[in-house]
């Protein structure tokens, strides 16, 4: 239905964009090792499934997300380095072919993906930003435990780098009128 409004290449570009946003967000802050990487990948898969339910009354979004869910978000060909540069192209494609509400829903899906990935990584051990352990491997998990206890009821920790990344994505997607920027 809506897919026919796009070339095969453009449709594939749209389908992979939310995953690329998630991979980009994951790459913004390295650290936390395999545990953080697995948590972020799981969050990316989960948010795609939740988006399908959240926007099930929007035909275009439902069709797009169904295909996004069927593709792997682990695709190496999905270059996440140009996510911000590709935003204008994505917006132009959408604005030319779908209703404004669907354009806004797509923007919100991308922001939901970015936020879910940012919130997914568990607290990193103090000094544990060395991906392979070693001398900066932390205090045996004491820091994550204390950190999560001190934040009780305030949700997961999102680093300043990730907050800035989400704010930059809001600007790139021209979503200032539908999303609130994070305090950094």
JSON list of C-alpha atoms in Angstrom, two decimals:
[
{"chain": "A", "resi": 1, "resn": "UNK", "atom": "CA", "xyz": [0.00, 0.00, 0.00]},
{"chain": "A", "resi": 2, "resn": "UNK", "atom": "CA", "xyz": [2.31, 2.79, 1.20]},
{"chain": "A", "resi": 3, "resn": "UNK", "atom": "CA", "xyz": [5.41, 0.92, 0.13]},
{"chain": "A", "resi": 4, "resn": "UNK", "atom": "CA", "xyz": [4.44, 1.42, -3.50]},
{"chain": "A", "resi": 5, "resn": "UNK", "atom": "CA", "xyz": [4.98, 5.18, -3.10]},
{"chain": "A", "resi": 6, "resn": "UNK", "atom": "CA", "xyz": [8.72, 4.60, -2.69]},
{"chain": "A", "resi": 7, "resn": "UNK", "atom": "CA", "xyz": [11.41, 3.04, -4.84]},
{"chain": "A", "resi": 8, "resn": "UNK", "atom": "CA", "xyz": [12.78, -0.24, -3.50]},
{"chain": "A", "resi": 9, "resn": "UNK", "atom": "CA", "xyz": [16.03, 1.51, -2.54]},
{"chain": "A", "resi": 10, "resn": "UNK", "atom": "CA", "xyz": [14.22, 4.35, -0.72]},
{"chain": "A", "resi": 11, "resn": "UNK", "atom": "CA", "xyz": [11.92, 1.92, 1.10]},
{"chain": "A", "resi": 12, "resn": "UNK", "atom": "CA", "xyz": [14.92, -0.10, 2.30]},
{"chain": "A", "resi": 13, "resn": "UNK", "atom": "CA", "xyz": [16.58, 3.16, 3.41]},
{"chain": "A", "resi": 14, "resn": "UNK", "atom": "CA", "xyz": [13.49, 4.04, 5.48]},
{"chain": "A", "resi": 15, "resn": "UNK", "atom": "CA", "xyz": [13.12, 0.53, 6.92]},
{"chain": "A", "resi": 16, "resn": "UNK", "atom": "CA", "xyz": [16.71, 0.47, 8.17]},
{"chain": "A", "resi": 17, "resn": "UNK", "atom": "CA", "xyz": [16.87, 4.03, 9.50]},
{"chain": "A", "resi": 18, "resn": "UNK", "atom": "CA", "xyz": [15.47, 3.33, 13.01]},
{"chain": "A", "resi": 19, "resn": "UNK", "atom": "CA", "xyz": [18.01, 0.51, 13.44]},
{"chain": "A", "resi": 20, "resn": "UNK", "atom": "CA", "xyz": [20.77, 2.77, 12.22]},
{"chain": "A", "resi": 21, "resn": "UNK", "atom": "CA", "xyz": [19.70, 5.36, 14.82]},
{"chain": "A", "resi": 22, "resn": "UNK", "atom": "CA", "xyz": [19.97, 2.68, 17.52]},
{"chain": "A", "resi": 23, "resn": "UNK", "atom": "CA", "xyz": [23.40, 1.55, 16.36]},
{"chain": "A", "resi": 24, "resn": "UNK", "atom": "CA", "xyz": [24.55, 5.16, 16.19]},
{"chain": "A", "resi": 25, "resn": "UNK", "atom": "CA", "xyz": [23.37, 5.79, 19.74]},
{"chain": "A", "resi": 26, "resn": "UNK", "atom": "CA", "xyz": [25.08, 2.63, 20.92]},
{"chain": "A", "resi": 27, "resn": "UNK", "atom": "CA", "xyz": [28.35, 3.76, 19.33]},
{"chain": "A", "resi": 28, "resn": "UNK", "atom": "CA", "xyz": [28.20, 7.23, 20.88]},
{"chain": "A", "resi": 29, "resn": "UNK", "atom": "CA", "xyz": [29.53, 6.04, 24.18]},
{"chain": "A", "resi": 30, "resn": "UNK", "atom": "CA", "xyz": [31.77, 3.07, 24.26]},
{"chain": "A", "resi": 31, "resn": "UNK", "atom": "CA", "xyz": [32.11, 1.36, 27.58]},
{"chain": "A", "resi": 32, "resn": "UNK", "atom": "CA", "xyz": [30.40, -1.17, 29.73]},
{"chain": "A", "resi": 33, "resn": "UNK", "atom": "CA", "xyz": [31.77, -4.07, 27.70]},
{"chain": "A", "resi": 34, "resn": "UNK", "atom": "CA", "xyz": [29.68, -6.93, 26.34]},
{"chain": "A", "resi": 35, "resn": "UNK", "atom": "CA", "xyz": [26.96, -6.50, 28.97]},
{"chain": "A", "resi": 36, "resn": "UNK", "atom": "CA", "xyz": [26.18, -2.97, 27.81]},
{"chain": "A", "resi": 37, "resn": "UNK", "atom": "CA", "xyz": [26.34, -3.97, 24.15]},
{"chain": "A", "resi": 38, "resn": "UNK", "atom": "CA", "xyz": [23.92, -6.87, 24.68]},
{"chain": "A", "resi": 39, "resn": "UNK", "atom": "CA", "xyz": [21.55, -4.70, 26.73]},
{"chain": "A", "resi": 40, "resn": "UNK", "atom": "CA", "xyz": [21.54, -2.04, 24.02]},
{"chain": "A", "resi": 41, "resn": "UNK", "atom": "CA", "xyz": [20.92, -4.59, 21.26]},
{"chain": "A", "resi": 42, "resn": "UNK", "atom": "CA", "xyz": [18.02, -6.09, 23.23]},
{"chain": "A", "resi": 43, "resn": "UNK", "atom": "CA", "xyz": [16.58, -2.62, 23.84]},
{"chain": "A", "resi": 44, "resn": "UNK", "atom": "CA", "xyz": [16.79, -1.89, 20.12]},
{"chain": "A", "resi": 45, "resn": "UNK", "atom": "CA", "xyz": [14.88, -5.06, 19.26]},
{"chain": "A", "resi": 46, "resn": "UNK", "atom": "CA", "xyz": [12.30, -4.45, 22.01]},
{"chain": "A", "resi": 47, "resn": "UNK", "atom": "CA", "xyz": [11.60, -0.85, 21.04]},
{"chain": "A", "resi": 48, "resn": "UNK", "atom": "CA", "xyz": [10.95, -1.84, 17.42]},
{"chain": "A", "resi": 49, "resn": "UNK", "atom": "CA", "xyz": [8.36, -4.36, 18.63]},
{"chain": "A", "resi": 50, "resn": "UNK", "atom": "CA", "xyz": [6.78, -1.80, 20.99]},
{"chain": "A", "resi": 51, "resn": "UNK", "atom": "CA", "xyz": [6.68, 0.80, 18.21]},
{"chain": "A", "resi": 52, "resn": "UNK", "atom": "CA", "xyz": [4.66, -1.58, 16.07]},
{"chain": "A", "resi": 53, "resn": "UNK", "atom": "CA", "xyz": [2.05, -1.82, 18.82]},
{"chain": "A", "resi": 54, "resn": "UNK", "atom": "CA", "xyz": [2.16, 1.89, 19.67]},
{"chain": "A", "resi": 55, "resn": "UNK", "atom": "CA", "xyz": [1.48, 2.99, 16.08]},
{"chain": "A", "resi": 56, "resn": "UNK", "atom": "CA", "xyz": [-0.73, 0.12, 14.93]},
{"chain": "A", "resi": 57, "resn": "UNK", "atom": "CA", "xyz": [-3.48, 2.57, 13.91]},
{"chain": "A", "resi": 58, "resn": "UNK", "atom": "CA", "xyz": [-1.16, 4.29, 11.40]},
{"chain": "A", "resi": 59, "resn": "UNK", "atom": "CA", "xyz": [-1.06, 2.18, 8.21]},
{"chain": "A", "resi": 60, "resn": "UNK", "atom": "CA", "xyz": [2.23, 3.54, 6.86]},
{"chain": "A", "resi": 61, "resn": "UNK", "atom": "CA", "xyz": [4.05, 3.21, 10.19]},
{"chain": "A", "resi": 62, "resn": "UNK", "atom": "CA", "xyz": [2.66, -0.27, 10.79]},
{"chain": "A", "resi": 63, "resn": "UNK", "atom": "CA", "xyz": [3.83, -1.41, 7.35]},
{"chain": "A", "resi": 64, "resn": "UNK", "atom": "CA", "xyz": [7.27, 0.15, 7.80]},
{"chain": "A", "resi": 65, "resn": "UNK", "atom": "CA", "xyz": [7.84, -1.19, 11.33]},
{"chain": "A", "resi": 66, "resn": "UNK", "atom": "CA", "xyz": [6.69, -4.69, 10.38]},
{"chain": "A", "resi": 67, "resn": "UNK", "atom": "CA", "xyz": [9.52, -4.81, 7.84]},
{"chain": "A", "resi": 68, "resn": "UNK", "atom": "CA", "xyz": [11.96, -3.17, 10.25]},
{"chain": "A", "resi": 69, "resn": "UNK", "atom": "CA", "xyz": [11.19, -5.89, 12.79]},
{"chain": "A", "resi": 70, "resn": "UNK", "atom": "CA", "xyz": [11.80, -8.59, 10.15]},
{"chain": "A", "resi": 71, "resn": "UNK", "atom": "CA", "xyz": [15.22, -7.21, 9.23]},
{"chain": "A", "resi": 72, "resn": "UNK", "atom": "CA", "xyz": [18.17, -7.63, 11.51]},
{"chain": "A", "resi": 73, "resn": "UNK", "atom": "CA", "xyz": [19.24, -4.55, 13.42]},
{"chain": "A", "resi": 74, "resn": "UNK", "atom": "CA", "xyz": [22.69, -6.09, 13.45]},
{"chain": "A", "resi": 75, "resn": "UNK", "atom": "CA", "xyz": [23.26, -5.44, 9.76]},
{"chain": "A", "resi": 76, "resn": "UNK", "atom": "CA", "xyz": [26.84, -4.39, 9.08]},
{"chain": "A", "resi": 77, "resn": "UNK", "atom": "CA", "xyz": [25.76, -2.72, 5.85]},
{"chain": "A", "resi": 78, "resn": "UNK", "atom": "CA", "xyz": [23.56, -0.37, 7.87]},
{"chain": "A", "resi": 79, "resn": "UNK", "atom": "CA", "xyz": [26.19, 2.32, 8.22]},
{"chain": "A", "resi": 80, "resn": "UNK", "atom": "CA", "xyz": [25.34, 4.23, 11.38]},
{"chain": "A", "resi": 81, "resn": "UNK", "atom": "CA", "xyz": [27.97, 6.91, 10.81]},
{"chain": "A", "resi": 82, "resn": "UNK", "atom": "CA", "xyz": [25.79, 9.02, 8.51]},
{"chain": "A", "resi": 83, "resn": "UNK", "atom": "CA", "xyz": [22.59, 8.94, 10.57]},
{"chain": "A", "resi": 84, "resn": "UNK", "atom": "CA", "xyz": [22.55, 12.69, 11.15]},
{"chain": "A", "resi": 85, "resn": "UNK", "atom": "CA", "xyz": [23.56, 13.55, 7.58]},
{"chain": "A", "resi": 86, "resn": "UNK", "atom": "CA", "xyz": [20.83, 11.24, 6.23]},
{"chain": "A", "resi": 87, "resn": "UNK", "atom": "CA", "xyz": [18.05, 12.86, 8.29]},
{"chain": "A", "resi": 88, "resn": "UNK", "atom": "CA", "xyz": [17.20, 15.56, 5.70]},
{"chain": "A", "resi": 89, "resn": "UNK", "atom": "CA", "xyz": [16.96, 12.93, 2.95]},
{"chain": "A", "resi": 90, "resn": "UNK", "atom": "CA", "xyz": [14.66, 10.81, 5.14]},
{"chain": "A", "resi": 91, "resn": "UNK", "atom": "CA", "xyz": [12.47, 13.80, 5.97]},
{"chain": "A", "resi": 92, "resn": "UNK", "atom": "CA", "xyz": [12.21, 14.86, 2.31]},
{"chain": "A", "resi": 93, "resn": "UNK", "atom": "CA", "xyz": [11.22, 11.34, 1.26]},
{"chain": "A", "resi": 94, "resn": "UNK", "atom": "CA", "xyz": [8.59, 11.12, 3.97]},
{"chain": "A", "resi": 95, "resn": "UNK", "atom": "CA", "xyz": [7.16, 14.60, 3.45]},
{"chain": "A", "resi": 96, "resn": "UNK", "atom": "CA", "xyz": [6.77, 13.95, -0.28]},
{"chain": "A", "resi": 97, "resn": "UNK", "atom": "CA", "xyz": [4.92, 10.65, 0.17]},
{"chain": "A", "resi": 98, "resn": "UNK", "atom": "CA", "xyz": [3.05, 10.39, 3.47]},
{"chain": "A", "resi": 99, "resn": "UNK", "atom": "CA", "xyz": [0.84, 12.45, 5.77]},
{"chain": "A", "resi": 100, "resn": "UNK", "atom": "CA", "xyz": [2.42, 14.89, 8.22]},
{"chain": "A", "resi": 101, "resn": "UNK", "atom": "CA", "xyz": [1.24, 12.80, 11.17]},
{"chain": "A", "resi": 102, "resn": "UNK", "atom": "CA", "xyz": [3.14, 9.79, 9.80]},
{"chain": "A", "resi": 103, "resn": "UNK", "atom": "CA", "xyz": [6.26, 11.92, 9.38]},
{"chain": "A", "resi": 104, "resn": "UNK", "atom": "CA", "xyz": [5.98, 12.94, 13.04]},
{"chain": "A", "resi": 105, "resn": "UNK", "atom": "CA", "xyz": [5.33, 9.34, 14.12]},
{"chain": "A", "resi": 106, "resn": "UNK", "atom": "CA", "xyz": [8.48, 8.26, 12.27]},
{"chain": "A", "resi": 107, "resn": "UNK", "atom": "CA", "xyz": [10.49, 10.98, 14.03]},
{"chain": "A", "resi": 108, "resn": "UNK", "atom": "CA", "xyz": [9.12, 9.81, 17.40]},
{"chain": "A", "resi": 109, "resn": "UNK", "atom": "CA", "xyz": [10.03, 6.19, 16.62]},
{"chain": "A", "resi": 110, "resn": "UNK", "atom": "CA", "xyz": [13.61, 7.25, 15.91]},
{"chain": "A", "resi": 111, "resn": "UNK", "atom": "CA", "xyz": [13.74, 9.23, 19.16]},
{"chain": "A", "resi": 112, "resn": "UNK", "atom": "CA", "xyz": [12.17, 6.32, 21.08]},
{"chain": "A", "resi": 113, "resn": "UNK", "atom": "CA", "xyz": [14.87, 4.04, 19.66]},
{"chain": "A", "resi": 114, "resn": "UNK", "atom": "CA", "xyz": [17.66, 6.46, 20.64]},
{"chain": "A", "resi": 115, "resn": "UNK", "atom": "CA", "xyz": [16.31, 6.87, 24.18]},
{"chain": "A", "resi": 116, "resn": "UNK", "atom": "CA", "xyz": [15.74, 3.13, 24.67]},
{"chain": "A", "resi": 117, "resn": "UNK", "atom": "CA", "xyz": [19.31, 2.36, 23.64]},
{"chain": "A", "resi": 118, "resn": "UNK", "atom": "CA", "xyz": [20.71, 5.17, 25.82]},
{"chain": "A", "resi": 119, "resn": "UNK", "atom": "CA", "xyz": [18.80, 3.87, 28.86]},
{"chain": "A", "resi": 120, "resn": "UNK", "atom": "CA", "xyz": [19.67, 0.23, 28.22]},
{"chain": "A", "resi": 121, "resn": "UNK", "atom": "CA", "xyz": [23.28, 0.00, 29.32]},
{"chain": "A", "resi": 122, "resn": "UNK", "atom": "CA", "xyz": [23.63, -0.86, 32.98]},
{"chain": "A", "resi": 123, "resn": "UNK", "atom": "CA", "xyz": [25.67, 1.39, 35.22]},
{"chain": "A", "resi": 124, "resn": "UNK", "atom": "CA", "xyz": [29.32, 1.06, 34.39]},
{"chain": "A", "resi": 125, "resn": "UNK", "atom": "CA", "xyz": [31.74, 0.22, 37.12]},
{"chain": "A", "resi": 126, "resn": "UNK", "atom": "CA", "xyz": [33.84, 3.10, 38.34]},
{"chain": "A", "resi": 127, "resn": "UNK", "atom": "CA", "xyz": [36.64, 3.50, 35.84]},
{"chain": "A", "resi": 128, "resn": "UNK", "atom": "CA", "xyz": [35.37, 0.61, 33.72]},
{"chain": "A", "resi": 129, "resn": "UNK", "atom": "CA", "xyz": [35.36, 2.43, 30.43]},
{"chain": "A", "resi": 130, "resn": "UNK", "atom": "CA", "xyz": [38.08, 0.11, 29.21]},
{"chain": "A", "resi": 131, "resn": "UNK", "atom": "CA", "xyz": [36.12, -2.38, 27.10]},
{"chain": "A", "resi": 132, "resn": "UNK", "atom": "CA", "xyz": [38.47, -5.24, 27.84]},
{"chain": "A", "resi": 133, "resn": "UNK", "atom": "CA", "xyz": [38.93, -4.88, 31.60]},
{"chain": "A", "resi": 134, "resn": "UNK", "atom": "CA", "xyz": [42.49, -4.53, 32.73]},
{"chain": "A", "resi": 135, "resn": "UNK", "atom": "CA", "xyz": [43.73, -1.93, 35.21]},
{"chain": "A", "resi": 136, "resn": "UNK", "atom": "CA", "xyz": [40.55, 0.16, 34.81]},
{"chain": "A", "resi": 137, "resn": "UNK", "atom": "CA", "xyz": [38.13, -2.68, 35.46]},
{"chain": "A", "resi": 138, "resn": "UNK", "atom": "CA", "xyz": [36.39, -1.09, 38.43]},
{"chain": "A", "resi": 139, "resn": "UNK", "atom": "CA", "xyz": [35.53, -2.06, 41.97]},
{"chain": "A", "resi": 140, "resn": "UNK", "atom": "CA", "xyz": [33.87, -5.45, 41.48]},
{"chain": "A", "resi": 141, "resn": "UNK", "atom": "CA", "xyz": [30.45, -4.05, 40.75]},
{"chain": "A", "resi": 142, "resn": "UNK", "atom": "CA", "xyz": [30.22, -1.86, 43.84]},
{"chain": "A", "resi": 143, "resn": "UNK", "atom": "CA", "xyz": [29.85, 1.37, 41.85]},
{"chain": "A", "resi": 144, "resn": "UNK", "atom": "CA", "xyz": [26.86, 0.20, 39.75]},
{"chain": "A", "resi": 145, "resn": "UNK", "atom": "CA", "xyz": [25.10, -1.00, 42.90]},
{"chain": "A", "resi": 146, "resn": "UNK", "atom": "CA", "xyz": [25.66, 2.26, 44.80]},
{"chain": "A", "resi": 147, "resn": "UNK", "atom": "CA", "xyz": [24.82, 4.33, 41.76]},
{"chain": "A", "resi": 148, "resn": "UNK", "atom": "CA", "xyz": [21.51, 2.59, 41.15]},
{"chain": "A", "resi": 149, "resn": "UNK", "atom": "CA", "xyz": [20.58, 2.83, 44.86]},
{"chain": "A", "resi": 150, "resn": "UNK", "atom": "CA", "xyz": [21.29, 6.57, 44.90]},
{"chain": "A", "resi": 151, "resn": "UNK", "atom": "CA", "xyz": [19.03, 7.07, 41.86]},
{"chain": "A", "resi": 152, "resn": "UNK", "atom": "CA", "xyz": [16.09, 5.05, 43.18]},
{"chain": "A", "resi": 153, "resn": "UNK", "atom": "CA", "xyz": [12.92, 6.16, 41.43]},
{"chain": "A", "resi": 154, "resn": "UNK", "atom": "CA", "xyz": [14.76, 8.38, 38.96]},
{"chain": "A", "resi": 155, "resn": "UNK", "atom": "CA", "xyz": [15.16, 5.82, 36.19]},
{"chain": "A", "resi": 156, "resn": "UNK", "atom": "CA", "xyz": [18.27, 4.61, 34.42]},
{"chain": "A", "resi": 157, "resn": "UNK", "atom": "CA", "xyz": [21.35, 6.72, 34.04]},
{"chain": "A", "resi": 158, "resn": "UNK", "atom": "CA", "xyz": [21.86, 8.37, 30.67]},
{"chain": "A", "resi": 159, "resn": "UNK", "atom": "CA", "xyz": [25.30, 9.83, 30.14]},
{"chain": "A", "resi": 160, "resn": "UNK", "atom": "CA", "xyz": [25.84, 13.46, 29.12]},
{"chain": "A", "resi": 161, "resn": "UNK", "atom": "CA", "xyz": [27.22, 12.20, 25.78]},
{"chain": "A", "resi": 162, "resn": "UNK", "atom": "CA", "xyz": [24.05, 10.22, 25.13]},
{"chain": "A", "resi": 163, "resn": "UNK", "atom": "CA", "xyz": [21.86, 13.17, 26.17]},
{"chain": "A", "resi": 164, "resn": "UNK", "atom": "CA", "xyz": [23.74, 15.43, 23.75]},
{"chain": "A", "resi": 165, "resn": "UNK", "atom": "CA", "xyz": [23.35, 12.77, 21.05]},
{"chain": "A", "resi": 166, "resn": "UNK", "atom": "CA", "xyz": [19.58, 12.64, 21.56]},
{"chain": "A", "resi": 167, "resn": "UNK", "atom": "CA", "xyz": [19.41, 16.44, 21.43]},
{"chain": "A", "resi": 168, "resn": "UNK", "atom": "CA", "xyz": [21.43, 16.48, 18.20]},
{"chain": "A", "resi": 169, "resn": "UNK", "atom": "CA", "xyz": [19.09, 13.85, 16.75]},
{"chain": "A", "resi": 170, "resn": "UNK", "atom": "CA", "xyz": [16.07, 15.98, 17.70]},
{"chain": "A", "resi": 171, "resn": "UNK", "atom": "CA", "xyz": [17.62, 18.86, 15.73]},
{"chain": "A", "resi": 172, "resn": "UNK", "atom": "CA", "xyz": [18.57, 16.66, 12.77]},
{"chain": "A", "resi": 173, "resn": "UNK", "atom": "CA", "xyz": [15.03, 15.27, 12.53]},
{"chain": "A", "resi": 174, "resn": "UNK", "atom": "CA", "xyz": [13.54, 18.75, 13.00]},
{"chain": "A", "resi": 175, "resn": "UNK", "atom": "CA", "xyz": [11.54, 17.34, 15.90]},
{"chain": "A", "resi": 176, "resn": "UNK", "atom": "CA", "xyz": [11.80, 20.33, 18.24]},
{"chain": "A", "resi": 177, "resn": "UNK", "atom": "CA", "xyz": [8.04, 20.87, 18.07]},
{"chain": "A", "resi": 178, "resn": "UNK", "atom": "CA", "xyz": [7.21, 17.28, 19.13]},
{"chain": "A", "resi": 179, "resn": "UNK", "atom": "CA", "xyz": [10.05, 16.37, 21.51]},
{"chain": "A", "resi": 180, "resn": "UNK", "atom": "CA", "xyz": [11.62, 17.89, 24.58]},
{"chain": "A", "resi": 181, "resn": "UNK", "atom": "CA", "xyz": [15.38, 18.15, 24.70]},
{"chain": "A", "resi": 182, "resn": "UNK", "atom": "CA", "xyz": [17.33, 16.53, 27.52]},
{"chain": "A", "resi": 183, "resn": "UNK", "atom": "CA", "xyz": [19.05, 18.62, 30.17]},
{"chain": "A", "resi": 184, "resn": "UNK", "atom": "CA", "xyz": [22.79, 18.09, 29.86]}
]
